[in-house]
XYZ file of C-alpha atoms in Angstrom:
65
model
C -2.749 -5.469 12.015
C -1.794 -8.021 9.309
C -0.397 -11.023 11.151
C 1.443 -13.348 8.787
C -0.123 -16.804 9.161
C 2.696 -18.437 7.187
C 1.697 -21.744 5.646
C -0.826 -22.514 8.404
C -4.370 -22.250 7.033
C -5.673 -21.790 10.569
C -6.136 -18.428 12.248
C -4.681 -19.109 15.707
C -2.055 -16.384 15.346
C -4.816 -13.849 14.747
C -7.189 -14.837 17.560
C -5.781 -12.473 20.185
C -6.136 -9.514 17.851
C -9.609 -10.750 16.848
C -10.742 -10.841 20.476
C -9.363 -7.333 21.039
C -11.026 -6.063 17.833
C -7.637 -5.098 16.436
C -7.981 -6.590 12.948
C -9.037 -4.813 9.802
C -12.410 -5.688 8.280
C -11.029 -8.271 5.840
C -9.066 -10.087 8.536
C -12.038 -9.993 10.899
C -14.248 -11.647 8.286
C -11.581 -14.266 7.554
C -11.252 -15.213 11.226
C -15.018 -15.219 11.816
C -15.595 -17.497 8.823
C -12.780 -19.812 9.826
C -13.844 -20.305 13.451
C -17.372 -21.155 12.305
C -16.034 -24.226 10.521
C -12.929 -25.198 12.519
C -13.563 -26.741 15.916
C -9.899 -26.489 16.950
C -9.640 -22.769 16.239
C -13.089 -22.157 17.764
C -11.922 -23.869 20.982
C -8.778 -21.721 21.096
C -10.882 -18.618 20.399
C -13.042 -19.361 23.456
C -9.917 -19.794 25.597
C -8.432 -16.503 24.378
C -11.728 -14.666 24.866
C -12.076 -16.023 28.415
C -8.496 -15.040 29.265
C -9.091 -11.551 27.907
C -12.255 -11.203 29.984
C -10.420 -12.308 33.132
C -7.563 -9.882 32.501
C -10.077 -7.063 32.224
C -11.087 -7.759 35.841
C -7.594 -7.050 37.178
C -6.765 -3.725 38.721
C -3.324 -2.127 38.740
C -3.158 -2.794 42.495
C -3.663 -6.514 41.855
C -0.552 -6.621 39.686
C 1.654 -5.077 42.367
C 0.996 -7.824 44.918
């Protein structure tokens, strides 16, 4: 996937792809290590993971309403 984090040392731009398991092995390790030591990114990770889990509960019929 290779998201460009720019000058930001945090991994917020990569969290969606991390939750969806869309990163390569190196990026996955980088994000996992970072969220273990960064409370802010860990909090955002939980929010993204929860949103992803809720989206998985939707059916196509739900989106048409």
